[in-house]
XYZ file of C-alpha atoms in Angstrom:
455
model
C 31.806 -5.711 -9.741
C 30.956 -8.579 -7.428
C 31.587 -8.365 -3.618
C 31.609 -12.080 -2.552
C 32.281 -11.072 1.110
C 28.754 -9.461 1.161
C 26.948 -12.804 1.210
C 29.045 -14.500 4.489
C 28.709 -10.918 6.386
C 25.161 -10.580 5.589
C 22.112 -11.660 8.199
C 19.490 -12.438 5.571
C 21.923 -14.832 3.929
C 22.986 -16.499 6.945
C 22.417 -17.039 10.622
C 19.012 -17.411 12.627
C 15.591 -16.495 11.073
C 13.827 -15.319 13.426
C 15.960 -12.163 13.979
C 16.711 -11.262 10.212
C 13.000 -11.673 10.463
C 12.024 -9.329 12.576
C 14.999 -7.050 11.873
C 13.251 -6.385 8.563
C 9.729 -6.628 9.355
C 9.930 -4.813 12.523
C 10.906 -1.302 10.761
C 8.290 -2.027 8.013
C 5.308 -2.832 10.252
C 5.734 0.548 12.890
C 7.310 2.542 9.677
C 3.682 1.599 7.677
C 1.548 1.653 10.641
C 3.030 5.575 11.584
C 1.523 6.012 8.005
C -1.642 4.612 8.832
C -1.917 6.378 12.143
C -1.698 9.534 10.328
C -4.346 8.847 8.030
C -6.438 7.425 10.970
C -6.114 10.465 12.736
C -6.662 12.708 9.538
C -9.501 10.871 8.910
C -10.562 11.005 12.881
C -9.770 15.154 12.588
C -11.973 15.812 9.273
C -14.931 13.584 10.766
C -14.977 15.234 13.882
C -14.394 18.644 13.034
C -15.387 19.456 8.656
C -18.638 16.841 9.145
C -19.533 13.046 7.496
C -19.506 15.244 4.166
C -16.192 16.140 4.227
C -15.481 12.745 4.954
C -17.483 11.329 2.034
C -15.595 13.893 -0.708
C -12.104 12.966 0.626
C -12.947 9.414 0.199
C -14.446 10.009 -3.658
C -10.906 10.936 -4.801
C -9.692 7.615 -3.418
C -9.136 6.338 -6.098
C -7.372 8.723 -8.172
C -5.006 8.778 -5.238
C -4.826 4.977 -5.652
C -3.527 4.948 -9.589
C -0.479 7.360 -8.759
C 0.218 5.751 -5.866
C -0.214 2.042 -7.935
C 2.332 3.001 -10.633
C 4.797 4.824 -8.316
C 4.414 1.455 -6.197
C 5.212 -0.916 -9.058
C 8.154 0.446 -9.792
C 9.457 1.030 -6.350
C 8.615 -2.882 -5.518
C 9.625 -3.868 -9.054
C 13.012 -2.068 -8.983
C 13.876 -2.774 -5.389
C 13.170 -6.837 -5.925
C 15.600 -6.584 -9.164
C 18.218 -4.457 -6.956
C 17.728 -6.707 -3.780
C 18.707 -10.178 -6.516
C 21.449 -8.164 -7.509
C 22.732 -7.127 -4.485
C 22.596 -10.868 -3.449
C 24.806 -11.816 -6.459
C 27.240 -9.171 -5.235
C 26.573 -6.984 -7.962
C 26.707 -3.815 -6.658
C 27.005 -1.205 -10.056
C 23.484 -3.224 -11.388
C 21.760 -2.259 -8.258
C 22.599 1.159 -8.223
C 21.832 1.327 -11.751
C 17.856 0.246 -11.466
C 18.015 2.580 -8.323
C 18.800 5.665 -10.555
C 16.293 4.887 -13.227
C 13.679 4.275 -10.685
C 13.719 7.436 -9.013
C 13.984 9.349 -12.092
C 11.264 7.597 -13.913
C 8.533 8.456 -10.558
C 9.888 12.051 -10.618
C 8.773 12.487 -13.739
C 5.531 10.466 -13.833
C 4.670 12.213 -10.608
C 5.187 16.024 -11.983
C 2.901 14.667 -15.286
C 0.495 13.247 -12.666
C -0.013 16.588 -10.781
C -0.212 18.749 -14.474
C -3.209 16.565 -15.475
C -5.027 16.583 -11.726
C -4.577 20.764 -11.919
C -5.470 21.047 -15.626
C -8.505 18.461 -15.878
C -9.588 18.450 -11.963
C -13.462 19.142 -12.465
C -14.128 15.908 -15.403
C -11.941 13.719 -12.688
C -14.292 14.515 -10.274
C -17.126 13.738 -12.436
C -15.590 10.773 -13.299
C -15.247 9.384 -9.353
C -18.917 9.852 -9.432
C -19.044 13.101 -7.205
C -21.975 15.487 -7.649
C -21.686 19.563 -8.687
C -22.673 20.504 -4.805
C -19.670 19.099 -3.574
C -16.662 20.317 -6.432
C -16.075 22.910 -4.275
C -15.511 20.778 -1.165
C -13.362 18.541 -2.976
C -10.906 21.210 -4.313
C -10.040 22.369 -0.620
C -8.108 18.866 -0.853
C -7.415 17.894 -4.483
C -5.526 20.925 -5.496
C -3.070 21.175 -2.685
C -2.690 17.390 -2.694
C -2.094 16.720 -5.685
C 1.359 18.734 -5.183
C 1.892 17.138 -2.052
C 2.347 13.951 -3.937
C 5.234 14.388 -6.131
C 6.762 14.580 -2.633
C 4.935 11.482 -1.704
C 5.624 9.493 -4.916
C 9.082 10.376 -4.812
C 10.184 9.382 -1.158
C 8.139 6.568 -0.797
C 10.443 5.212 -3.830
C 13.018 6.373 -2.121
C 12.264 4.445 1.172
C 11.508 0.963 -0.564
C 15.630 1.331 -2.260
C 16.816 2.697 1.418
C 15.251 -0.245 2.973
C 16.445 -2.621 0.582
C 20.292 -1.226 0.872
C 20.458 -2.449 4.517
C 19.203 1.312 6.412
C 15.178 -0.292 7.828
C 16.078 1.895 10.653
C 16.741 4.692 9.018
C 13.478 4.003 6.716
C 11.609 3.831 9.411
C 12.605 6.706 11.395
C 11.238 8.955 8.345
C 8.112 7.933 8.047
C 7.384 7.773 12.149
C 8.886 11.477 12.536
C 6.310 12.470 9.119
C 3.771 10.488 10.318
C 3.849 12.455 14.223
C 4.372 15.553 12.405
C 0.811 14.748 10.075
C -1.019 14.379 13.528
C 0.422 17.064 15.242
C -0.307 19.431 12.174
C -3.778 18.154 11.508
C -4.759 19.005 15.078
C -3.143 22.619 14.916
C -4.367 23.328 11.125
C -8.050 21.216 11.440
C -8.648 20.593 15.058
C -7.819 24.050 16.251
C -7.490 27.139 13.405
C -10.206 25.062 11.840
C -9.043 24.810 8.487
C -11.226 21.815 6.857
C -9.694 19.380 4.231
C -7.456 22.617 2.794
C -5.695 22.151 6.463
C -5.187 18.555 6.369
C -3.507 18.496 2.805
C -1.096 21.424 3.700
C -0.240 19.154 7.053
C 0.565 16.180 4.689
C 2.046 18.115 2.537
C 4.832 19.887 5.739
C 5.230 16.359 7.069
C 6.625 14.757 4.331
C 9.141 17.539 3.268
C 10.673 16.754 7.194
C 10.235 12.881 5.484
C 12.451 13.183 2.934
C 14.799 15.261 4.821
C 15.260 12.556 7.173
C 15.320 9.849 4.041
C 18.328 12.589 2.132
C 20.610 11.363 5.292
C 20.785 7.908 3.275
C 23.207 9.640 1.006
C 25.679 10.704 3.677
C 26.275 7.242 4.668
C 29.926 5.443 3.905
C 28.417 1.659 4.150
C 25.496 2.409 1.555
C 25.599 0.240 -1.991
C 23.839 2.211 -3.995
C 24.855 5.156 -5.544
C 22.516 7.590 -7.819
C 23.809 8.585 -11.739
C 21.777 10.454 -13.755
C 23.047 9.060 -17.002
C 22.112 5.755 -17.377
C 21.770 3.484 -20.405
C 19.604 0.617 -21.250
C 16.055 2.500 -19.582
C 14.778 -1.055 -20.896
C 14.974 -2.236 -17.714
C 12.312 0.533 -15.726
C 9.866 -1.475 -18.006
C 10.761 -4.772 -16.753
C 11.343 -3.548 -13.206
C 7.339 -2.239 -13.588
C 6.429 -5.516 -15.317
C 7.693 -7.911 -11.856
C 6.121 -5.153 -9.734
C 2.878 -4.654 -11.973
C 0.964 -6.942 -9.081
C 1.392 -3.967 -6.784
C 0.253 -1.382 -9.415
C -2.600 -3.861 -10.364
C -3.274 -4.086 -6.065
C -3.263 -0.023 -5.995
C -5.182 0.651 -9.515
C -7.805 -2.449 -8.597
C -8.576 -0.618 -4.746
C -9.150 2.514 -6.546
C -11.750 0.983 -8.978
C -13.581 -1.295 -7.054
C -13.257 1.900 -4.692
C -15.153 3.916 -7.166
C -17.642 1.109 -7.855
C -18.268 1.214 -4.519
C -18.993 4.952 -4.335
C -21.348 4.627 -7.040
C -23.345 1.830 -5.730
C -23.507 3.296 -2.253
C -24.500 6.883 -3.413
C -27.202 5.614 -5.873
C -28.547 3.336 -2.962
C -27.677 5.135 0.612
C -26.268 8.494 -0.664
C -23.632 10.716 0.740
C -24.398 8.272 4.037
C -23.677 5.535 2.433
C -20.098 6.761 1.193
C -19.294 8.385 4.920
C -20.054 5.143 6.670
C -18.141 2.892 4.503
C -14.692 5.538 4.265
C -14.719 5.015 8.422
C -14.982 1.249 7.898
C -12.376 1.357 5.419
C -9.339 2.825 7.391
C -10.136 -0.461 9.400
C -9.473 -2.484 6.450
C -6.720 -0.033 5.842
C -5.392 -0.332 8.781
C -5.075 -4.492 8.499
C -3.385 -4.245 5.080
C -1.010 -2.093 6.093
C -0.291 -4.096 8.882
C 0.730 -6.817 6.869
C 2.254 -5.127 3.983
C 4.493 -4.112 6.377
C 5.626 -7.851 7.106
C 5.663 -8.311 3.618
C 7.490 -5.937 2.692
C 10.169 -7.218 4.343
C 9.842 -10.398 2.691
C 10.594 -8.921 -0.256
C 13.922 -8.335 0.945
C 14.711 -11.602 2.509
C 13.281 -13.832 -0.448
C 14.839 -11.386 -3.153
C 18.576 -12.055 -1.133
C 18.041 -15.749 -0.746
C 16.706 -16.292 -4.125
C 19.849 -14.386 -5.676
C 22.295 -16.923 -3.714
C 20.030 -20.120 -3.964
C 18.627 -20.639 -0.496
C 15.733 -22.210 -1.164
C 15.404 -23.596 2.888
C 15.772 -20.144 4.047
C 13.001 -18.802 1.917
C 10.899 -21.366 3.345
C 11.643 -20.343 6.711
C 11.208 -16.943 6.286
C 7.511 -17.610 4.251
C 6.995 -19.395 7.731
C 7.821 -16.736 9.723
C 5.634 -14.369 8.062
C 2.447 -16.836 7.973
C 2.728 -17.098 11.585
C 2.467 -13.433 12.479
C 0.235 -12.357 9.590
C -2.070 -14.997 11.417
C -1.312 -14.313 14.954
C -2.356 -10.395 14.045
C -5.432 -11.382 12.071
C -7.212 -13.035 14.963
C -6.150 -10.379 17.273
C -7.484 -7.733 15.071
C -11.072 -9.604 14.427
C -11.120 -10.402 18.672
C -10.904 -6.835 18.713
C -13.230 -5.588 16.165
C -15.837 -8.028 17.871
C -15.354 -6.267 21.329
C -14.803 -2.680 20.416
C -16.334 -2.144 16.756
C -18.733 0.209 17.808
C -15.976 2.448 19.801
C -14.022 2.674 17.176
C -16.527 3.587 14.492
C -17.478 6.321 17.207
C -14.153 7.262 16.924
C -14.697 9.118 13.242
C -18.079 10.721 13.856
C -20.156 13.110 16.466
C -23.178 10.515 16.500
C -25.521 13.384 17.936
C -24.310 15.282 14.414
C -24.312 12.315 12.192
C -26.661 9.021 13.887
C -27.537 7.779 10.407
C -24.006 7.644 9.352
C -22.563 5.948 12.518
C -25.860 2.790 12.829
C -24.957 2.237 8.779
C -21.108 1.881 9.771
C -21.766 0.007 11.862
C -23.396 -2.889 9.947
C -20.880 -2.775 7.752
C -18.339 -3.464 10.316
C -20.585 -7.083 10.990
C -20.874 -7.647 7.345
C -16.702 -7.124 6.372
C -15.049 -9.010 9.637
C -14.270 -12.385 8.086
C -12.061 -10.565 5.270
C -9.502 -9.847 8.014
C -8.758 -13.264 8.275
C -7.391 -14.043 4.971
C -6.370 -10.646 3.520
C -2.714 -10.910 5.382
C -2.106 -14.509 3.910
C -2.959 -12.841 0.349
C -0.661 -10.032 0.642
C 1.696 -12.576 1.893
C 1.461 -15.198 -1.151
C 1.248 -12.167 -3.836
C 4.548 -10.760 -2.458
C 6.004 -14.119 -2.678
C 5.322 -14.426 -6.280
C 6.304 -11.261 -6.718
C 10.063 -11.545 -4.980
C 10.539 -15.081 -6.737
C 10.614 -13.342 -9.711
C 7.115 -14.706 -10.791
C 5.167 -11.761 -12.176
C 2.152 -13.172 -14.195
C 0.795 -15.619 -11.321
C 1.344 -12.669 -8.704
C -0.471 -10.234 -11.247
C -3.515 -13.151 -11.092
C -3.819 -13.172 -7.385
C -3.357 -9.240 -7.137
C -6.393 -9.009 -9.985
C -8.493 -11.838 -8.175
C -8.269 -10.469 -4.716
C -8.431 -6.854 -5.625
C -10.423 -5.816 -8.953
C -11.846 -9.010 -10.805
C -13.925 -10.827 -7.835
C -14.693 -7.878 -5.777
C -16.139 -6.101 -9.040
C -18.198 -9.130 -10.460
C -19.680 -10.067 -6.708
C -20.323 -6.497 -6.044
C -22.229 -6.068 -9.151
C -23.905 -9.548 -9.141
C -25.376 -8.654 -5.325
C -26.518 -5.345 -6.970
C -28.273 -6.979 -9.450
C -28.928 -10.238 -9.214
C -29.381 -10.723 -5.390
C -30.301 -6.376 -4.079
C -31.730 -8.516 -0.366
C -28.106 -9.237 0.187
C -26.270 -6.954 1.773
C -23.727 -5.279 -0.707
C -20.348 -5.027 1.054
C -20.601 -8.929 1.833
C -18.784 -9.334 -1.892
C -15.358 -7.956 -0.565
C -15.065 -11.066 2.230
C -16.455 -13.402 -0.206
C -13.753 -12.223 -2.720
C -10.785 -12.637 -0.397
C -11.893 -15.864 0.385
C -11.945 -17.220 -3.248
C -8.583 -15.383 -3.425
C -7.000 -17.420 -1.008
C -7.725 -21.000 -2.639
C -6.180 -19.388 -5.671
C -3.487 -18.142 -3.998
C -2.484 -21.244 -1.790
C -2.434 -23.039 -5.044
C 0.114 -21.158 -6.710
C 2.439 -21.076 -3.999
C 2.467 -24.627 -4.002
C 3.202 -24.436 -7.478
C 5.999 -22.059 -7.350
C 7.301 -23.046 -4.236
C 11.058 -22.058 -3.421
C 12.688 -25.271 -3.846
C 11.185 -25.785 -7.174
C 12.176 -22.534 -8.153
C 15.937 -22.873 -6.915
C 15.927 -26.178 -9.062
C 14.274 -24.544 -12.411
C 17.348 -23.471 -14.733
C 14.937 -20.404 -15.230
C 14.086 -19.418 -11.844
């Protein structure tokens, strides 16, 4: 059943851009950078008070992290672009429908998820290229985690379909309250009884049961449009809700690889060093992305609505909106990673413990700035692909920016060029990524796409 009223009562649709902007983006940004915080300060906790090793093994499971989180991703972005062109047409009972399948569908992919990590977690470990010496270390983490994250998987799908139903606010308030919680448990559990990594996966793992308590509330509310079914037909449509979100899982899976590449190449060259230095110049670039995934996120919304009810001029406005933040924030963030890069690698690690660790992060930080100044616009032009319903030139730029150039640089410095220093091929490959992805846009830009019978 369509609701025609919904379009002339709704913000995104009409009105002033600026605040539908930041109404959106707002939420997303402090709702993703309360996430970040708490891995910040997990990561701040476990340097500080388990050592650079501890450090070093929670960073080698990276990127098995990163492939649940990829698919669970996919189809939260996938479903909630389908459900946010729906709910722009009005069409309330579709929405809800891809909202039921999607939830059920990460349930169960994130109960399989944690069977395999209990039943095969020793050859996973061995596969992210950790040694014997350090199994033990790893399970403190892994096999409370890996729990944790049907939790995880489940309300982060969850937010991404509250968001998209009109509740940011209540999206947000979620993850802020579990993200204080994290910090406030890791320094009780790590900080103070001491605990290690077994501490700081139990604290993730309290936090985001208050999450999804706070997310449940969704449910209660009279002006919500989507309503969960268990019985639903035509399951069809998980697979093409995955298919326009498969950039995302591609973005997730492709971190985790060129993650373990990484590892591999550092611990063969620099050792467990190598790996501690670059996981505390990571949650910098961590940091950044989630920064502006939070603004993009919100595009997804606002270009998913518009492109539903054929506003080509407001996507426009909106892409222009985002652009000038995402830049705005990237020059503040490299200003400030010029002035106070050593501080905050100091930040991570007890330099009379760990000197060798803290000099190599720190010439990594001087070899990875110039990333930050493109990385946002990426995000940003990937996401628009993605929302405009444009899955195989998004999936491109995802694999270009994340997987394809950062693995064939990486490996061509390794080999080809071993003077050069090796993390220079993750700036080098966000700068190819941008002329690639700058061209597409201007491809599949909105009015074009309003205009194509297909689009």
């Amino acid at each position: 059943m369509t609701h025609p009223g919904d379009q002339a009562n709704d913000p995104i649709l009409a009105g002033p851009y600026w605040p539908a902007f930041f109404r959106y983006a707002l939420p997303s940004v402090a709702g993703l950078l309360a996430l970040t915080t708490a891995s910040i300060v997990d990561g701040i906790f476990i340097g500080n008070f388990a050592g650079a090793d501890a450090l070093a093994a929670l960073n080698l499971q990276i990127p098995w992290f990163t492939l649940m989180f990829g698919l669970a991703l996919a189809l939260a972005i996938g479903g909630t672009v389908r459900a946010g062109r729906y709910l722009g047409e009005g069409n309330r009972a579709a929405a809800s429908a891809i909202f039921s399948k999607c939830i059920t569908v990460t349930l169960a992919l994130a109960l399989t998820g944690a069977l395999v990590g209990l039943l095969f977690h020793e050859p996973i470990y061995r596969l992210l290229g950790a040694s014997p010496n350090i199994f033990s270390l790893m399970s403190e983490y892994y096999l409370v985690i890996i729990w944790v994250m049907v939790l995880q998987l489940f309300t982060m799908v969850l937010y991404y379909f509250v968001r998209v139903d009109g509740f940011p606010g209540l999206a947000t308030t979620a993850l802020v309250l579990g993200a204080a919680a994290n910090i406030a448990l890791d320094a009780l559990l790590v900080g103070y009884l001491d605990y290690g990594l077994r501490g700081a996966a139990i604290a993730t793992g309290i936090a985001q049961v208050l999450q999804l308590s706070v997310l449940a509330l969704y449910f209660a509310k009279p002006a919500r449009k989507l309503t969960f079914r268990l019985r639903q037909q035509n399951w069809r449509e998980v697979t093409k809700a995955f298919a326009n979100g498969v950039s995302e899982w591609i973005n997730e899976m492709s971190v985790g690889l060129v993650m373990l590449l990484i590892n591999w190449l550092l611990m063969s060259s620099q050792g467990l060093a190598g790996v501690a230095a670059f996981t505390v110049v990571n949650y910098l670039i961590f940091l950044s992305l989630m920064v502006f995934y939070g603004i993009s996120d919100a595009m997804h919304v606002l270009i998913s609505h518009n492109l539903g009810a054929g506003n080509a001029e407001r996507i426009r406005r909106f892409m222009g909106c985002g652009a000038t933040v995402i830049i705005t924030l990237a020059l503040a963030l490299v200003g400030t990673v010029w002035l106070f890069g050593n501080d905050v690698v100091r930040l991570f690690l007890d330099t009379s413990a760990d000197p060798a660790t803290a000099q190599l992060a720190d010439q990594y930080l001087v070899i990875l700035w110039p990333l930050f100044l493109v990385n946002g616009i990426n995000v940003l032009l990937s996401v628009y692909l993605t929302a405009t319903h444009q899955p195989l030139p998004s999936a491109v730029v995802a694999f270009s920016r994340s997987l394809v150039l950062p693995a064939l640089l990486l490996v061509g410095i390794a080999r080809f060029a071993p003077d050069w220093p090796l993390l220079l091929a993750l700036p080098m490959a966000e700068w190819l990524t941008f002329g690639l992805a700058l061209a597409l846009f201007v491809r599949f830009r909105p009015q074009r796409l309003i205009m194509s019978p297909t689009a």
